[in-house]
Amino acid sequence: MPANERRTPRARRIRLRGLLTLATSAACVAALASVPAEAGDNPTYTNAKAPIDLRVKDLLKRMTLDEKIGQMDQISVGNMQGDCQWSGGALTESCMKNVLVGNSAGSILSGGGGSPAVNTPEAWATMVNTVQKYAVDNSRLHIPIIYGVDAVHGHNNVLGATIFPQQIGMGSTWDPALVEDTSAATAKAVAATGIDWNFAPVADIARDQRWGRYYETFGEDPLLSGTLAAASVTGIQNADGAKDVAATVKHFAAYGEPGNGHDRAPGDYSLRYLQDTLLPSYKQAIDAGAMSVMVNSGAINGVPATSSKYLLTDVLRKQWGFQGVVVSDWGDVKNLQTAYHVAADYPEAIAKAINAGVDMAMEPYDAQGWSDGLKTAVQRGLVSVQRIDQSVTRILKMKFELGLFEHPYVDASKADAAVLGADTDLAQQAADESQVLLRNDGNVLPISSSAKKIVVAGSYADDLNDQVGGWTVGWQGVPSGVTIPGTTVLQGIKDAAPSGTEVVQAKTAADAVTQAQDADLTVVVVGEKAAAEGAADSPQPELSADQQALVKSLKATGKPVVTVVISGRPLVLGDADGTQGLLAAWLPGTEGGKAVADVLFGKVNPSGRLNVSWPKDAGNEPM
């Protein structure tokens, strides 16, 4: 069946940025009306009908050096909540004054877990509106901030948002149109909460299963990864034909092949391998029109990417013609001094990053330190004002292109309706199409409608938190004690089983073996714990010994066994190999339990295909 017939129509983007409350509209008008006298009666930058380039030039010439320096800084919202020291809670006016006025910060972000005191879509929109309004009302030239978030598989920081499969699963769909649709749905949810900068997609390619961010990639092949990353950029930035949310191609470049399999470890590559294999996926995504690029936290051939003029200027700007904003990753400019030791102090580290090509530093902790450091670098002659003007021009241009000067706020009262329960059908479709049936000996699947008893075993069968993976509500995954909506594999099987079929959950390994004796089939769900970045590194990416022993004991019963693997990477199966059925479900999101059941019972003919190599032995790493 043609793709356009089997796919649900793309959800059209709700233009929330134009739906301002009367109070918000009044605040915006008042802000523009109070442009300082030195700006003139009708400053060009406030004229929505003027060309963007002219607006940028007009605004830039009115800015002080301190204001320009502030525009190049991105600070975590945690510095403006509670006691200004990452204590969470409500926004604090004195903290906002320090960051947004005292240091003129141009951007704010919510890193993994950087949520409002009450994690609801409406509270997110209210928080972002509050930060935005403070910046617009109180900064001298009323420049809006741009707010960033890692929405990498749905609006995943927001409790109750629909969670799509992680990118590794989306890669197994081999379907650019579906990736575009899910990315557009994500952008719609992100925009509903007032956020305008999404740090997605990941264009890195997966080259080592030990790496903790393996599941954030679309796969190991440059062409596939680049094609899907380009589709994601299109979906994020053109959900309704307008660039209301900026996409970010990350992590430029060669982040996916760390030298020892650990996150943020240095890599050494020949120039030919770098150009032919590791760079093309980023270029495809950038050619799709991405407005920003995030830099790799690691080092390439001995040079930290954050200070690599070759990567950030020679390749990205001169060879590829990228005109957008380059942002560092979390704290990486300071890391040039503290971790890589290529700079004697912070001002020198800042100078190395800016001169290499960084436009904005994700400096989450220290707005004052950034302002003082860059000013010192200028005073020492390490950074020119012309180079600063170049970066600020790019940042302001992105803000104007996103319409932030005209529509800086959203209607917070509409956020819950736009986010909660949205696009669950699309999420299930994406999870359905990401399932990869690796083995089906003796046509054990689909499960016969005459089956009287199905045993479901394994701790991952009823574990929604590990099913969605890292970067979900919290950085390392769903925080302890937090419940998210969704369907586990166990519940999906129970809901899909025909009338008269008993579905039994085995409580222990011994119970699973006992229950399997008179069962028609056992479905054993295995996997790995949710985590992110370095915490997800796995020196031996294989099933744990207890899981291997469980599957081995179930095989010994002589009854049919189907193994479902919930994981962010291919796992060496060891003694768990050889079951009649084997299904790679990846990290399928909140609707993943339904998708697994769709395949098991034959509602969906699995179309997913491996996008990565599956090792037989852990000693094969790196593939």
XYZ file of N, CA and C in Angstrom, residues 66 70 73 75-81 83-85 92-108 131 134-135 138-139 145 363-372:
138
model
N 28.375 44.935 26.203
C 27.836 44.040 27.234
C 26.582 43.328 26.748
N 26.070 39.251 26.151
C 24.975 38.510 26.763
C 24.187 37.682 25.772
N 25.186 34.006 25.228
C 25.180 33.110 26.388
C 23.823 32.443 26.532
N 21.785 30.225 29.373
C 21.812 29.892 30.801
C 20.656 28.947 31.134
N 20.891 28.017 32.033
C 19.833 27.113 32.455
C 18.783 27.837 33.277
N 17.534 27.430 33.093
C 16.448 28.011 33.883
C 16.662 27.742 35.367
N 17.452 26.707 35.701
C 17.727 26.413 37.102
C 18.398 27.549 37.830
N 19.062 28.454 37.104
C 19.692 29.617 37.718
C 18.707 30.732 38.018
N 17.440 30.530 37.692
C 16.437 31.563 37.947
C 15.289 31.029 38.799
N 15.438 29.837 39.317
C 14.411 29.233 40.161
C 14.893 29.166 41.603
N 16.479 29.457 44.887
C 17.570 30.271 45.408
C 18.641 30.569 44.356
N 18.306 30.374 43.102
C 19.209 30.624 41.962
C 20.330 29.597 41.886
N 20.245 28.521 42.663
C 21.312 27.528 42.704
C 20.768 26.130 42.423
N 12.305 33.110 40.465
C 12.615 34.150 41.436
C 13.018 35.417 40.701
N 12.355 36.520 41.010
C 12.563 37.750 40.246
C 14.004 38.234 40.327
N 14.614 38.179 41.511
C 15.986 38.664 41.632
C 16.948 37.840 40.781
N 16.665 36.547 40.662
C 17.513 35.684 39.827
C 17.322 36.024 38.359
N 16.071 36.247 37.947
C 15.818 36.637 36.559
C 16.480 37.974 36.245
N 16.452 38.893 37.206
C 17.071 40.193 36.993
C 18.566 40.050 36.752
N 19.205 39.199 37.524
C 20.650 39.006 37.374
C 20.997 38.430 36.000
N 20.241 37.398 35.581
C 20.555 36.700 34.340
C 20.122 37.509 33.119
N 18.893 38.001 33.133
C 18.291 38.593 31.940
C 18.582 40.080 31.774
N 18.804 40.777 32.872
C 19.081 42.212 32.798
C 20.547 42.492 33.122
N 21.009 41.981 34.273
C 22.387 42.229 34.665
C 23.393 41.677 33.679
N 23.073 40.503 33.095
C 24.001 39.882 32.161
C 23.443 39.742 30.749
N 22.242 40.251 30.522
C 21.653 40.326 29.170
C 21.652 39.001 28.431
N 21.456 37.880 29.152
C 21.501 36.559 28.518
C 20.510 36.477 27.366
N 20.988 35.966 26.241
C 20.153 35.917 25.049
C 19.317 34.674 24.925
N 19.637 33.654 25.732
C 18.924 32.388 25.606
C 18.858 31.685 26.948
N 17.774 30.947 27.136
C 17.559 30.117 28.328
C 17.257 28.709 27.840
N 9.532 34.098 31.877
C 10.924 34.425 31.560
C 10.988 35.389 30.378
N 9.791 38.933 31.266
C 10.771 39.679 32.072
C 11.883 40.221 31.171
N 12.343 39.406 30.242
C 13.395 39.855 29.331
C 12.915 41.002 28.449
N 12.154 44.285 30.622
C 13.186 44.886 31.453
C 14.529 45.092 30.766
N 14.759 44.453 29.628
C 16.014 44.717 28.928
C 15.911 46.074 28.221
N 14.258 36.578 24.508
C 15.182 35.442 24.584
C 14.667 34.334 23.663
N 26.328 27.830 28.463
C 27.009 28.029 29.741
C 25.918 27.999 30.805
N 25.532 26.813 31.264
C 24.300 26.717 32.051
C 24.375 27.316 33.440
N 25.590 27.499 33.973
C 25.705 27.810 35.393
C 26.028 29.262 35.727
N 26.759 29.960 34.873
C 27.448 31.169 35.322
C 27.346 32.297 34.306
N 26.243 33.048 34.356
C 26.065 34.165 33.430
C 27.112 35.248 33.659
N 27.391 35.549 34.909
C 28.373 36.595 35.210
C 29.766 36.184 34.751
N 30.098 34.903 34.956
C 31.402 34.418 34.532
C 31.602 34.533 33.030
N 30.533 34.229 32.262
C 30.616 34.376 30.809
C 30.819 35.839 30.425
N 30.011 36.718 30.988
C 30.100 38.138 30.642
C 31.479 38.697 30.962
N 31.968 38.387 32.155
C 33.293 38.886 32.543
C 34.389 38.258 31.679
